[in-house]
């Protein structure tokens, strides 16, 4: 079984804390943490959030041949047993992702983010500067086939190689687009 664990830390983010080194060694997990020192910076061409989405959604493309890919945001801490737990919980599914712990729709998330921005939240103001998140959500909601009843926390997820085998119908490629 080949497993790839991926994270990134561009700009001023916190680095991933790995407390499960023995599990990583025992399962022979390949770990790749992208950062400003090992990845071309392109500071004027690419916002750190966009740069972080490349390994988050496209690692399967730059590192093919793994059975499982695990994404973990740099603000997380990995403890013993998490890799095996993720793989076991995935079972025969192609994607394992967590429901958001506080909200269950994109509209509710947008309302919350906009409220925090209006209240002067500097982190969110900096994070979303130049992005029209209201238009993006409006486009989703105007799609008659879209039902806004799910919101996922994408800070940690796992997918199998089955999810990305067919490049014509690849959720991660579509998510990045």
PDB file of C-alpha atoms in Angstrom:
ATOM      1  CA  UNK A   1       0.000   0.000   0.000  1.00  0.00           C
ATOM      2  CA  UNK A   2       1.416   3.381  -1.068  1.00  0.00           C
ATOM      3  CA  UNK A   3       0.293   6.461   0.869  1.00  0.00           C
ATOM      4  CA  UNK A   4       1.102  10.117   0.201  1.00  0.00           C
ATOM      5  CA  UNK A   5       0.558  12.699   2.953  1.00  0.00           C
ATOM      6  CA  UNK A   6       0.512  16.269   1.682  1.00  0.00           C
ATOM      7  CA  UNK A   7       0.405  19.682   3.308  1.00  0.00           C
ATOM      8  CA  UNK A   8       1.669  23.154   2.554  1.00  0.00           C
ATOM      9  CA  UNK A   9       2.742  26.260   4.382  1.00  0.00           C
ATOM     10  CA  UNK A  10       2.949  29.359   2.198  1.00  0.00           C
ATOM     11  CA  UNK A  11       3.150  32.859   3.528  1.00  0.00           C
ATOM     12  CA  UNK A  12       2.501  33.243   7.236  1.00  0.00           C
ATOM     13  CA  UNK A  13       0.750  29.931   7.978  1.00  0.00           C
ATOM     14  CA  UNK A  14       1.538  27.642  10.884  1.00  0.00           C
ATOM     15  CA  UNK A  15       3.525  24.513  10.049  1.00  0.00           C
ATOM     16  CA  UNK A  16       1.973  21.064  10.302  1.00  0.00           C
ATOM     17  CA  UNK A  17       2.874  19.344  13.567  1.00  0.00           C
ATOM     18  CA  UNK A  18       3.578  15.636  13.142  1.00  0.00           C
ATOM     19  CA  UNK A  19       3.283  13.625  16.367  1.00  0.00           C
ATOM     20  CA  UNK A  20       2.874  10.265  14.608  1.00  0.00           C
ATOM     21  CA  UNK A  21       6.326   9.745  13.109  1.00  0.00           C
ATOM     22  CA  UNK A  22       6.381   6.054  14.114  1.00  0.00           C
ATOM     23  CA  UNK A  23       3.073   5.437  12.293  1.00  0.00           C
ATOM     24  CA  UNK A  24       4.394   7.268   9.222  1.00  0.00           C
ATOM     25  CA  UNK A  25       7.550   5.130   9.236  1.00  0.00           C
ATOM     26  CA  UNK A  26       5.678   1.858   9.910  1.00  0.00           C
ATOM     27  CA  UNK A  27       3.230   2.481   7.043  1.00  0.00           C
ATOM     28  CA  UNK A  28       6.017   3.851   4.828  1.00  0.00           C
ATOM     29  CA  UNK A  29       4.051   7.061   4.165  1.00  0.00           C
ATOM     30  CA  UNK A  30       5.657   9.568   1.812  1.00  0.00           C
ATOM     31  CA  UNK A  31       5.294  13.045   3.304  1.00  0.00           C
ATOM     32  CA  UNK A  32       5.490  16.222   1.239  1.00  0.00           C
ATOM     33  CA  UNK A  33       5.087  19.624   2.842  1.00  0.00           C
ATOM     34  CA  UNK A  34       5.251  22.406   0.287  1.00  0.00           C
ATOM     35  CA  UNK A  35       6.552  25.772   1.483  1.00  0.00           C
ATOM     36  CA  UNK A  36       8.159  28.940   0.213  1.00  0.00           C
ATOM     37  CA  UNK A  37      11.655  27.412   0.379  1.00  0.00           C
ATOM     38  CA  UNK A  38      10.919  24.310  -1.742  1.00  0.00           C
ATOM     39  CA  UNK A  39       8.306  25.694  -4.139  1.00  0.00           C
ATOM     40  CA  UNK A  40       8.657  28.538  -6.614  1.00  0.00           C
ATOM     41  CA  UNK A  41       7.279  31.605  -4.897  1.00  0.00           C
ATOM     42  CA  UNK A  42       5.745  33.687  -7.716  1.00  0.00           C
ATOM     43  CA  UNK A  43       4.634  36.239  -5.101  1.00  0.00           C
ATOM     44  CA  UNK A  44       3.337  38.692  -7.682  1.00  0.00           C
ATOM     45  CA  UNK A  45       1.584  36.056  -9.791  1.00  0.00           C
ATOM     46  CA  UNK A  46      -0.113  33.805  -7.277  1.00  0.00           C
ATOM     47  CA  UNK A  47      -1.770  34.435  -3.909  1.00  0.00           C
ATOM     48  CA  UNK A  48      -0.612  31.950  -1.221  1.00  0.00           C
ATOM     49  CA  UNK A  49      -4.193  30.574  -1.003  1.00  0.00           C
ATOM     50  CA  UNK A  50      -4.197  29.675  -4.704  1.00  0.00           C
ATOM     51  CA  UNK A  51      -0.678  28.298  -4.513  1.00  0.00           C
ATOM     52  CA  UNK A  52      -1.810  26.061  -1.635  1.00  0.00           C
ATOM     53  CA  UNK A  53      -4.709  24.698  -3.662  1.00  0.00           C
ATOM     54  CA  UNK A  54      -2.369  23.191  -6.239  1.00  0.00           C
ATOM     55  CA  UNK A  55      -0.967  20.451  -3.962  1.00  0.00           C
ATOM     56  CA  UNK A  56      -4.273  20.203  -2.080  1.00  0.00           C
ATOM     57  CA  UNK A  57      -6.239  19.271  -5.172  1.00  0.00           C
ATOM     58  CA  UNK A  58      -3.656  18.171  -7.722  1.00  0.00           C
ATOM     59  CA  UNK A  59      -1.039  16.110  -5.841  1.00  0.00           C
ATOM     60  CA  UNK A  60      -2.361  12.980  -7.576  1.00  0.00           C
ATOM     61  CA  UNK A  61      -1.241  14.552 -10.859  1.00  0.00           C
ATOM     62  CA  UNK A  62       2.282  15.497  -9.791  1.00  0.00           C
ATOM     63  CA  UNK A  63       2.789  12.291  -7.750  1.00  0.00           C
ATOM     64  CA  UNK A  64       0.904   9.473  -9.461  1.00  0.00           C
ATOM     65  CA  UNK A  65       0.978   5.863  -8.340  1.00  0.00           C
ATOM     66  CA  UNK A  66      -0.239   6.084  -4.759  1.00  0.00           C
ATOM     67  CA  UNK A  67      -3.169   4.085  -3.410  1.00  0.00           C
ATOM     68  CA  UNK A  68      -4.196   6.859  -1.020  1.00  0.00           C
ATOM     69  CA  UNK A  69      -3.605  10.590  -0.799  1.00  0.00           C
ATOM     70  CA  UNK A  70      -4.164  12.423   2.469  1.00  0.00           C
ATOM     71  CA  UNK A  71      -4.389  16.201   2.652  1.00  0.00           C
ATOM     72  CA  UNK A  72      -3.859  17.973   5.983  1.00  0.00           C
ATOM     73  CA  UNK A  73      -3.854  21.758   6.430  1.00  0.00           C
ATOM     74  CA  UNK A  74      -0.706  23.179   8.008  1.00  0.00           C
ATOM     75  CA  UNK A  75      -2.615  24.356  11.085  1.00  0.00           C
ATOM     76  CA  UNK A  76      -3.349  20.760  12.127  1.00  0.00           C
ATOM     77  CA  UNK A  77      -1.500  18.365  14.412  1.00  0.00           C
ATOM     78  CA  UNK A  78      -1.182  14.716  13.372  1.00  0.00           C
ATOM     79  CA  UNK A  79      -1.373  12.214  16.233  1.00  0.00           C
ATOM     80  CA  UNK A  80      -0.801   8.466  16.337  1.00  0.00           C
ATOM     81  CA  UNK A  81      -3.371   6.340  14.570  1.00  0.00           C
ATOM     82  CA  UNK A  82      -4.808   9.058  12.319  1.00  0.00           C
ATOM     83  CA  UNK A  83      -3.518   7.609   9.050  1.00  0.00           C
ATOM     84  CA  UNK A  84      -4.826   4.117   9.751  1.00  0.00           C
ATOM     85  CA  UNK A  85      -8.113   5.564  11.025  1.00  0.00           C
ATOM     86  CA  UNK A  86      -8.597   7.592   7.827  1.00  0.00           C
ATOM     87  CA  UNK A  87      -7.854   4.589   5.606  1.00  0.00           C
ATOM     88  CA  UNK A  88     -10.102   2.266   7.632  1.00  0.00           C
ATOM     89  CA  UNK A  89     -12.959   4.768   7.685  1.00  0.00           C
ATOM     90  CA  UNK A  90     -12.643   5.301   3.934  1.00  0.00           C
ATOM     91  CA  UNK A  91     -13.211   1.597   3.300  1.00  0.00           C
ATOM     92  CA  UNK A  92     -14.275   1.112  -0.329  1.00  0.00           C
ATOM     93  CA  UNK A  93     -15.281   4.761  -0.799  1.00  0.00           C
ATOM     94  CA  UNK A  94     -13.232   7.028  -3.027  1.00  0.00           C
ATOM     95  CA  UNK A  95     -13.304  10.171  -0.879  1.00  0.00           C
ATOM     96  CA  UNK A  96     -13.436  10.736   2.856  1.00  0.00           C
ATOM     97  CA  UNK A  97     -14.248  14.279   3.960  1.00  0.00           C
ATOM     98  CA  UNK A  98     -15.667  15.764   7.151  1.00  0.00           C
ATOM     99  CA  UNK A  99     -18.871  17.731   7.570  1.00  0.00           C
ATOM    100  CA  UNK A 100     -18.304  21.281   8.773  1.00  0.00           C
ATOM    101  CA  UNK A 101     -18.666  21.374  12.540  1.00  0.00           C
ATOM    102  CA  UNK A 102     -20.596  24.679  12.768  1.00  0.00           C
ATOM    103  CA  UNK A 103     -22.587  25.286   9.582  1.00  0.00           C
ATOM    104  CA  UNK A 104     -24.312  23.105   7.011  1.00  0.00           C
ATOM    105  CA  UNK A 105     -24.619  25.287   3.909  1.00  0.00           C
ATOM    106  CA  UNK A 106     -22.486  27.487   1.717  1.00  0.00           C
ATOM    107  CA  UNK A 107     -24.890  30.395   2.219  1.00  0.00           C
ATOM    108  CA  UNK A 108     -24.572  30.174   6.003  1.00  0.00           C
ATOM    109  CA  UNK A 109     -20.780  30.083   5.678  1.00  0.00           C
ATOM    110  CA  UNK A 110     -20.786  33.120   3.390  1.00  0.00           C
ATOM    111  CA  UNK A 111     -23.029  35.014   5.823  1.00  0.00           C
ATOM    112  CA  UNK A 112     -20.674  34.154   8.688  1.00  0.00           C
ATOM    113  CA  UNK A 113     -17.530  35.151   6.770  1.00  0.00           C
ATOM    114  CA  UNK A 114     -19.128  38.429   5.638  1.00  0.00           C
ATOM    115  CA  UNK A 115     -20.164  39.209   9.218  1.00  0.00           C
ATOM    116  CA  UNK A 116     -16.631  38.648  10.491  1.00  0.00           C
ATOM    117  CA  UNK A 117     -15.191  40.795   7.680  1.00  0.00           C
ATOM    118  CA  UNK A 118     -17.674  43.581   8.517  1.00  0.00           C
ATOM    119  CA  UNK A 119     -16.575  43.321  12.162  1.00  0.00           C
ATOM    120  CA  UNK A 120     -12.978  43.903  11.042  1.00  0.00           C
ATOM    121  CA  UNK A 121     -11.503  40.401  11.129  1.00  0.00           C
ATOM    122  CA  UNK A 122      -8.047  41.089   9.657  1.00  0.00           C
ATOM    123  CA  UNK A 123      -7.294  37.441   8.872  1.00  0.00           C
ATOM    124  CA  UNK A 124     -10.414  37.077   6.697  1.00  0.00           C
ATOM    125  CA  UNK A 125     -10.020  40.511   5.132  1.00  0.00           C
ATOM    126  CA  UNK A 126      -6.488  39.581   4.064  1.00  0.00           C
ATOM    127  CA  UNK A 127      -7.514  36.079   3.006  1.00  0.00           C
ATOM    128  CA  UNK A 128     -10.367  37.169   0.720  1.00  0.00           C
ATOM    129  CA  UNK A 129      -9.024  40.457  -0.626  1.00  0.00           C
ATOM    130  CA  UNK A 130      -9.659  40.628  -4.363  1.00  0.00           C
ATOM    131  CA  UNK A 131     -11.990  37.623  -4.363  1.00  0.00           C
ATOM    132  CA  UNK A 132     -15.678  38.061  -5.090  1.00  0.00           C
ATOM    133  CA  UNK A 133     -16.942  35.331  -2.771  1.00  0.00           C
ATOM    134  CA  UNK A 134     -20.477  36.752  -2.890  1.00  0.00           C
ATOM    135  CA  UNK A 135     -20.594  36.282  -6.682  1.00  0.00           C
ATOM    136  CA  UNK A 136     -19.104  32.811  -6.395  1.00  0.00           C
ATOM    137  CA  UNK A 137     -21.791  31.706  -3.940  1.00  0.00           C
ATOM    138  CA  UNK A 138     -24.482  33.435  -5.983  1.00  0.00           C
ATOM    139  CA  UNK A 139     -23.386  31.413  -9.023  1.00  0.00           C
ATOM    140  CA  UNK A 140     -23.723  28.192  -7.024  1.00  0.00           C
ATOM    141  CA  UNK A 141     -27.139  29.123  -5.681  1.00  0.00           C
ATOM    142  CA  UNK A 142     -28.438  30.167  -9.110  1.00  0.00           C
ATOM    143  CA  UNK A 143     -27.801  26.657 -10.440  1.00  0.00           C
ATOM    144  CA  UNK A 144     -31.222  24.997 -10.277  1.00  0.00           C
ATOM    145  CA  UNK A 145     -29.624  21.584  -9.818  1.00  0.00           C
ATOM    146  CA  UNK A 146     -27.594  22.695  -6.780  1.00  0.00           C
ATOM    147  CA  UNK A 147     -28.969  21.976  -3.311  1.00  0.00           C
ATOM    148  CA  UNK A 148     -27.252  23.992  -0.586  1.00  0.00           C
ATOM    149  CA  UNK A 149     -27.543  21.569   2.306  1.00  0.00           C
ATOM    150  CA  UNK A 150     -23.943  20.424   2.823  1.00  0.00           C
ATOM    151  CA  UNK A 151     -20.801  22.192   3.923  1.00  0.00           C
ATOM    152  CA  UNK A 152     -17.557  20.321   4.303  1.00  0.00           C
ATOM    153  CA  UNK A 153     -14.463  21.112   6.308  1.00  0.00           C
ATOM    154  CA  UNK A 154     -11.683  20.464   3.824  1.00  0.00           C
ATOM    155  CA  UNK A 155      -8.777  20.886   6.238  1.00  0.00           C
ATOM    156  CA  UNK A 156      -8.206  17.146   6.256  1.00  0.00           C
ATOM    157  CA  UNK A 157      -9.422  14.599   3.750  1.00  0.00           C
ATOM    158  CA  UNK A 158      -8.407  11.346   2.122  1.00  0.00           C
ATOM    159  CA  UNK A 159      -9.019   9.999  -1.338  1.00  0.00           C
ATOM    160  CA  UNK A 160      -8.124   6.818  -3.125  1.00  0.00           C
ATOM    161  CA  UNK A 161      -6.508   6.554  -6.528  1.00  0.00           C
ATOM    162  CA  UNK A 162      -9.920   5.419  -7.835  1.00  0.00           C
ATOM    163  CA  UNK A 163     -11.212   8.993  -7.433  1.00  0.00           C
ATOM    164  CA  UNK A 164      -8.622  10.391  -9.832  1.00  0.00           C
ATOM    165  CA  UNK A 165      -8.167   7.518 -12.314  1.00  0.00           C
ATOM    166  CA  UNK A 166     -10.581   8.980 -14.844  1.00  0.00           C
ATOM    167  CA  UNK A 167      -9.273  12.435 -15.740  1.00  0.00           C
ATOM    168  CA  UNK A 168     -12.505  13.249 -17.581  1.00  0.00           C
ATOM    169  CA  UNK A 169     -14.537  12.884 -14.381  1.00  0.00           C
ATOM    170  CA  UNK A 170     -12.190  13.831 -11.595  1.00  0.00           C
ATOM    171  CA  UNK A 171     -13.666  15.663  -8.638  1.00  0.00           C
ATOM    172  CA  UNK A 172     -10.371  17.206  -7.565  1.00  0.00           C
ATOM    173  CA  UNK A 173      -9.597  18.557 -11.032  1.00  0.00           C
ATOM    174  CA  UNK A 174     -13.084  20.064 -11.180  1.00  0.00           C
ATOM    175  CA  UNK A 175     -12.737  21.508  -7.661  1.00  0.00           C
ATOM    176  CA  UNK A 176      -9.530  23.261  -8.652  1.00  0.00           C
ATOM    177  CA  UNK A 177     -11.019  24.741 -11.861  1.00  0.00           C
TER     178      UNK A 177
END
